[in-house]
Short mmCIF file of C-alpha atoms in Angstrom, two decimals:
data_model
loop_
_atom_site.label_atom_id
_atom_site.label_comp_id
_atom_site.label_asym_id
_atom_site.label_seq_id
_atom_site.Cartn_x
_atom_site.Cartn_y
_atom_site.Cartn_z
CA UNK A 1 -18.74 7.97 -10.58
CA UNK A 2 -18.86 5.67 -8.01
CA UNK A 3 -15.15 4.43 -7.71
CA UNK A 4 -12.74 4.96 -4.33
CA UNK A 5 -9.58 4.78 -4.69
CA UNK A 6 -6.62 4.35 -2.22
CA UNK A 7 -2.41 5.22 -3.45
CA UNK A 8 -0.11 3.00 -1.86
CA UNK A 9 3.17 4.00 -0.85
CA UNK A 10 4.60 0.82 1.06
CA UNK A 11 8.15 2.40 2.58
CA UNK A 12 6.91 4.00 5.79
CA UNK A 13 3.37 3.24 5.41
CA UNK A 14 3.46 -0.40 6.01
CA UNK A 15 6.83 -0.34 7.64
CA UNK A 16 8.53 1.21 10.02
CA UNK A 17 12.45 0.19 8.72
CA UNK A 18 12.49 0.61 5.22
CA UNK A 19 15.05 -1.63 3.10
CA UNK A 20 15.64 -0.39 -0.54
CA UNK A 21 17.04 -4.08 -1.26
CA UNK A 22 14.12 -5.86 0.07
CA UNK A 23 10.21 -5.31 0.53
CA UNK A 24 9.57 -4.85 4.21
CA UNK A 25 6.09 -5.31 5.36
CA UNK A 26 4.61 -5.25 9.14
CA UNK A 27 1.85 -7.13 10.39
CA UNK A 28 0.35 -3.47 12.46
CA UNK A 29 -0.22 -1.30 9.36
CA UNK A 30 -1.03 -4.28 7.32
CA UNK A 31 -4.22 -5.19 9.73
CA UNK A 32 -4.90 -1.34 9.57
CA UNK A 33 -4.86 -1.00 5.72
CA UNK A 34 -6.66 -4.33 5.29
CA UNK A 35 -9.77 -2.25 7.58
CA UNK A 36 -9.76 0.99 5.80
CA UNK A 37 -10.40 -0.95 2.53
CA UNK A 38 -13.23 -2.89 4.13
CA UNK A 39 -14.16 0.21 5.63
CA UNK A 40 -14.10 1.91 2.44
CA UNK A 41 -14.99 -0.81 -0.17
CA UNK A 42 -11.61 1.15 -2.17
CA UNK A 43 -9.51 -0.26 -4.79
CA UNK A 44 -5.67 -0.28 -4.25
CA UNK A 45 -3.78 1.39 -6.68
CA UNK A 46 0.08 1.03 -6.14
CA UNK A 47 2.09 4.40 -6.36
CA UNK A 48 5.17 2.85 -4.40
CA UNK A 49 8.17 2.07 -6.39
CA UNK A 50 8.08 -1.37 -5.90
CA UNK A 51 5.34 -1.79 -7.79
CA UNK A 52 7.36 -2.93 -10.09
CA UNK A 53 7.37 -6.07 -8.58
CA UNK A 54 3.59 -5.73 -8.24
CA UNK A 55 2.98 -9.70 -8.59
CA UNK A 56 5.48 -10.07 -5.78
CA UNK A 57 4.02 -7.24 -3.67
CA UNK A 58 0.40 -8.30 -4.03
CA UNK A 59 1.73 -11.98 -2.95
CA UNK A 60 3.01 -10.48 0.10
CA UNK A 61 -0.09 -8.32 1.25
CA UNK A 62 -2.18 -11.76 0.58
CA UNK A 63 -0.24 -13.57 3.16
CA UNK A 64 -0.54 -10.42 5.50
CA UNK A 65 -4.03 -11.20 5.18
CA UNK A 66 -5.02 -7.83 3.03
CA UNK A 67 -7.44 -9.29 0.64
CA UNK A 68 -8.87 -11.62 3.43
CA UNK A 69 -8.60 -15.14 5.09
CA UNK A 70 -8.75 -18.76 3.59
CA UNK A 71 -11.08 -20.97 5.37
CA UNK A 72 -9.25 -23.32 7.99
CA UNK A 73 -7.25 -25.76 5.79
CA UNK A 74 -7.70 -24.04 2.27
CA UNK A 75 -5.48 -22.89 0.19
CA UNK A 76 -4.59 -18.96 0.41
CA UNK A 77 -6.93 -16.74 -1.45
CA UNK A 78 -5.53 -15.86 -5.19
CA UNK A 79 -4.17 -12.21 -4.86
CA UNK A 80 -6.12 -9.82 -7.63
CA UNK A 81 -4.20 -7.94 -10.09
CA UNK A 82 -2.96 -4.74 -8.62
CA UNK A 83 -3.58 -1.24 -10.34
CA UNK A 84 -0.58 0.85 -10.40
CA UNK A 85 0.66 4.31 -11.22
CA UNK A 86 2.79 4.67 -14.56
CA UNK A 87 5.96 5.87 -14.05
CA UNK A 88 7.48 9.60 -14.54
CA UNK A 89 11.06 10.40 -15.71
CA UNK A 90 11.74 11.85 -12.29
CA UNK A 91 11.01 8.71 -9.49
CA UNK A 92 10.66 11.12 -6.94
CA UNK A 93 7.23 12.99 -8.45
CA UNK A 94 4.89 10.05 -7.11
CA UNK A 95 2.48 13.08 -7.02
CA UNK A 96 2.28 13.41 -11.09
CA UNK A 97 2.14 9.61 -11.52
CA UNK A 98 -0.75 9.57 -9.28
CA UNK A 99 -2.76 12.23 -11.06
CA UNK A 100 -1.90 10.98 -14.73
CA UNK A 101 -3.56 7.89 -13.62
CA UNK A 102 -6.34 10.13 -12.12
CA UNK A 103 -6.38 11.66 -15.31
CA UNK A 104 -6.53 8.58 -17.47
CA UNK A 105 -9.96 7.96 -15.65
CA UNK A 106 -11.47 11.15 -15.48
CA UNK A 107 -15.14 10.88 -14.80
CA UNK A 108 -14.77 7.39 -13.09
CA UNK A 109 -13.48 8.13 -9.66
CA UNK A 110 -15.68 10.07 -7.00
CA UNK A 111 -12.75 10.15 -4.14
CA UNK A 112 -9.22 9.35 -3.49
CA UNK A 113 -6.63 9.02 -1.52
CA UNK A 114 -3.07 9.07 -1.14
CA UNK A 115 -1.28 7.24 1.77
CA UNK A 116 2.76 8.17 1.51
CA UNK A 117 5.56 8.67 3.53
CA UNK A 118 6.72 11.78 1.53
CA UNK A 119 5.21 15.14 1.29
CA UNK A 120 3.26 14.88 -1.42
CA UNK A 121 2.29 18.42 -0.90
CA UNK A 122 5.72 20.04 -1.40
CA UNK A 123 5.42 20.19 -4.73
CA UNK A 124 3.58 22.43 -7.27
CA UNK A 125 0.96 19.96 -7.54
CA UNK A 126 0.32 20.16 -4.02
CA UNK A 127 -2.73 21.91 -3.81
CA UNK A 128 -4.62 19.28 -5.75
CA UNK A 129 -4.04 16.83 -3.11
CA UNK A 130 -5.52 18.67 -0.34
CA UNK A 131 -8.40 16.55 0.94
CA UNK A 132 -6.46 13.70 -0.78
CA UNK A 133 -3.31 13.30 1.30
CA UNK A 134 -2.78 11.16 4.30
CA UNK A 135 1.23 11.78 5.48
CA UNK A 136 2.59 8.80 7.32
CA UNK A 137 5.69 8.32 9.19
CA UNK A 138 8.03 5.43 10.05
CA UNK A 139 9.53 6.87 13.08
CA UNK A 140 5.55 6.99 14.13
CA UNK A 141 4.73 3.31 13.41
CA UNK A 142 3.35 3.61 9.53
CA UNK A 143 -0.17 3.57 9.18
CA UNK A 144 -2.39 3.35 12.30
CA UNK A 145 -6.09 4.26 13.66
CA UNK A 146 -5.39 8.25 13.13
CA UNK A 147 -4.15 7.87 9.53
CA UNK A 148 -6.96 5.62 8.32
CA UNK A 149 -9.73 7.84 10.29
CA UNK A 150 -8.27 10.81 8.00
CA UNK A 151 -8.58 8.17 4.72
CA UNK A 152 -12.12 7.53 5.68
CA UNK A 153 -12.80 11.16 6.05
CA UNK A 154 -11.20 12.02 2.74
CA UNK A 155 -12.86 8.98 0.91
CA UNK A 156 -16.49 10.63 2.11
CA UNK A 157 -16.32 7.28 4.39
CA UNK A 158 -18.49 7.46 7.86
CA UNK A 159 -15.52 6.92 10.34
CA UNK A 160 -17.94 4.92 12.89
CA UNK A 161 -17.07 1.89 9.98
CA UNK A 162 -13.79 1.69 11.35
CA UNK A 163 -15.24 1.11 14.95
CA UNK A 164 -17.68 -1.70 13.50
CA UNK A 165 -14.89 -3.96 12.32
CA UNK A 166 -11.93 -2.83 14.76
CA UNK A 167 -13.00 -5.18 16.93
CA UNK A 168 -12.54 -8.24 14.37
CA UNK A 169 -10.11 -10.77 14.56
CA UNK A 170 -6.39 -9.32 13.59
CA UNK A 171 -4.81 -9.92 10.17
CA UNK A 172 -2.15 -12.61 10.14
CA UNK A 173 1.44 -12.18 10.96
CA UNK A 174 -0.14 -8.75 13.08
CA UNK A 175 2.50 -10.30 15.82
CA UNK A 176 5.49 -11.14 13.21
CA UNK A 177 8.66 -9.72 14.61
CA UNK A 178 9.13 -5.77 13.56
CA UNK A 179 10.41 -5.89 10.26
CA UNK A 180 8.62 -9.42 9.67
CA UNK A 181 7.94 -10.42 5.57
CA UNK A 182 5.90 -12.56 3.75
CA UNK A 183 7.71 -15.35 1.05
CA UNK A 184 5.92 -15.91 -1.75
CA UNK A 185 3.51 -18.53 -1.13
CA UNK A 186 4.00 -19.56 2.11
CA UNK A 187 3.45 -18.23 5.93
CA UNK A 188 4.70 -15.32 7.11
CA UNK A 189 8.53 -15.94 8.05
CA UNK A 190 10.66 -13.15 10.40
CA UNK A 191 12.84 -10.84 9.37
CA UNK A 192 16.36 -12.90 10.09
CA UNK A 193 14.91 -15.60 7.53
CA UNK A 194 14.34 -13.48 4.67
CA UNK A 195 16.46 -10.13 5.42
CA UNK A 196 18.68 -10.47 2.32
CA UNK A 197 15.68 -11.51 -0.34
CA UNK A 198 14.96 -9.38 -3.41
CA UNK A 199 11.27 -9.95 -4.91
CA UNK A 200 13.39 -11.83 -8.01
CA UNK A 201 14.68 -13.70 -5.20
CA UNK A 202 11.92 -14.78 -3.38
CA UNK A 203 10.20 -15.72 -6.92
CA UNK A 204 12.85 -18.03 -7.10
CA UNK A 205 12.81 -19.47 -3.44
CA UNK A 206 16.98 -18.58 -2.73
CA UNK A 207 18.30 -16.43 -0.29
CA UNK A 208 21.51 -14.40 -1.10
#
């Protein structure tokens, strides 16, 4: 197996004021993920519970720059289709959704990792994502340059890749206001703009 694989929580991991009525997005952990998967060469799989709205979120991370940069003038870069986890009963056991989806592809992925705000560990499953568990924090700024180092490390990644492109140009909307979000198709816009917009929302191009 050749196949790396990154879990996406999105609450706390790419934001630093979560919003359970809108997706929240912030241009610092956004420029950090979009490294570790260049880094890494990983595919995203979306564990967070808005992947529901998985169109929507992949949307977002494409005008955060995730999946890359247009040339000057051209249109924005068609997001891919997003993997996701399938969901449990119990919303809170992220950890089981993750490793059914593991377990659906056994014998196709050689290393993973989980980024999430959550403990992942606490439960009985817990010792099965040792080695695979990157905790971030929102009070700590979501992901940054010590949780994707630990990624790297768990992905079987040489962390001297991060050093090689840390030095590129920073992902757009990296200096969008604090809780800054993305609109479906267009620039990034600040937080006062789009505060009140749901993904069905935002598909729709109203505010509420």
């Amino acid at each position: 197996p050749t196949l790396r694989v990154i879990f996406l929580d999105i609450d706390g991991v790419l934001n630093t004021r979560p919003d359970p009525r809108v997706l929240v997005v912030e241009g610092g952990p956004c420029a950090m993920l979009r490294r570790l998967l260049e880094a890494s060469g990983a595919t995203l799989v979306l564990s967070t519970p808005w992947r529901r709205h998985h169109a929507y979120v992949a949307h977002v991370l494409a005008n955060f720059g995730i999946f890359g940069h247009a040339p000057s003038g051209a249109a924005m870069p068609t997001p891919p289709e997003l993997h996701r986890t399938p969901f449990n009963a119990n919303a809170s056991r992220r950890d089981l959704e993750i490793l059914q989806w593991l377990q659906q592809r056994r014998g196709q992925v050689a290393s993973w990792v989980a980024l999430d705000a959550s403990d992942l560990t606490y439960f009985p499953s817990g010792p099965r994502f040792e080695g695979h568990f990157v905790r971030t924090s929102a009070d700590a700024g979501g992901l940054g340059p010590a949780e994707v180092e630990a990624a790297l490390k768990h992905l079987g990644c040489s962390t001297t890749c991060l050093t090689a492109i840390s030095a590129g140009t920073p992902v757009a909307g990296s200096t969008a206001t604090a809780a800054g979000l993305a609109h479906v198709g267009e620039p990034v816009l600040g937080a006062s703009a789009l505060a009140e917009m749901t993904p069905e929302q935002a598909a729709e191009g109203r505010a509420s």
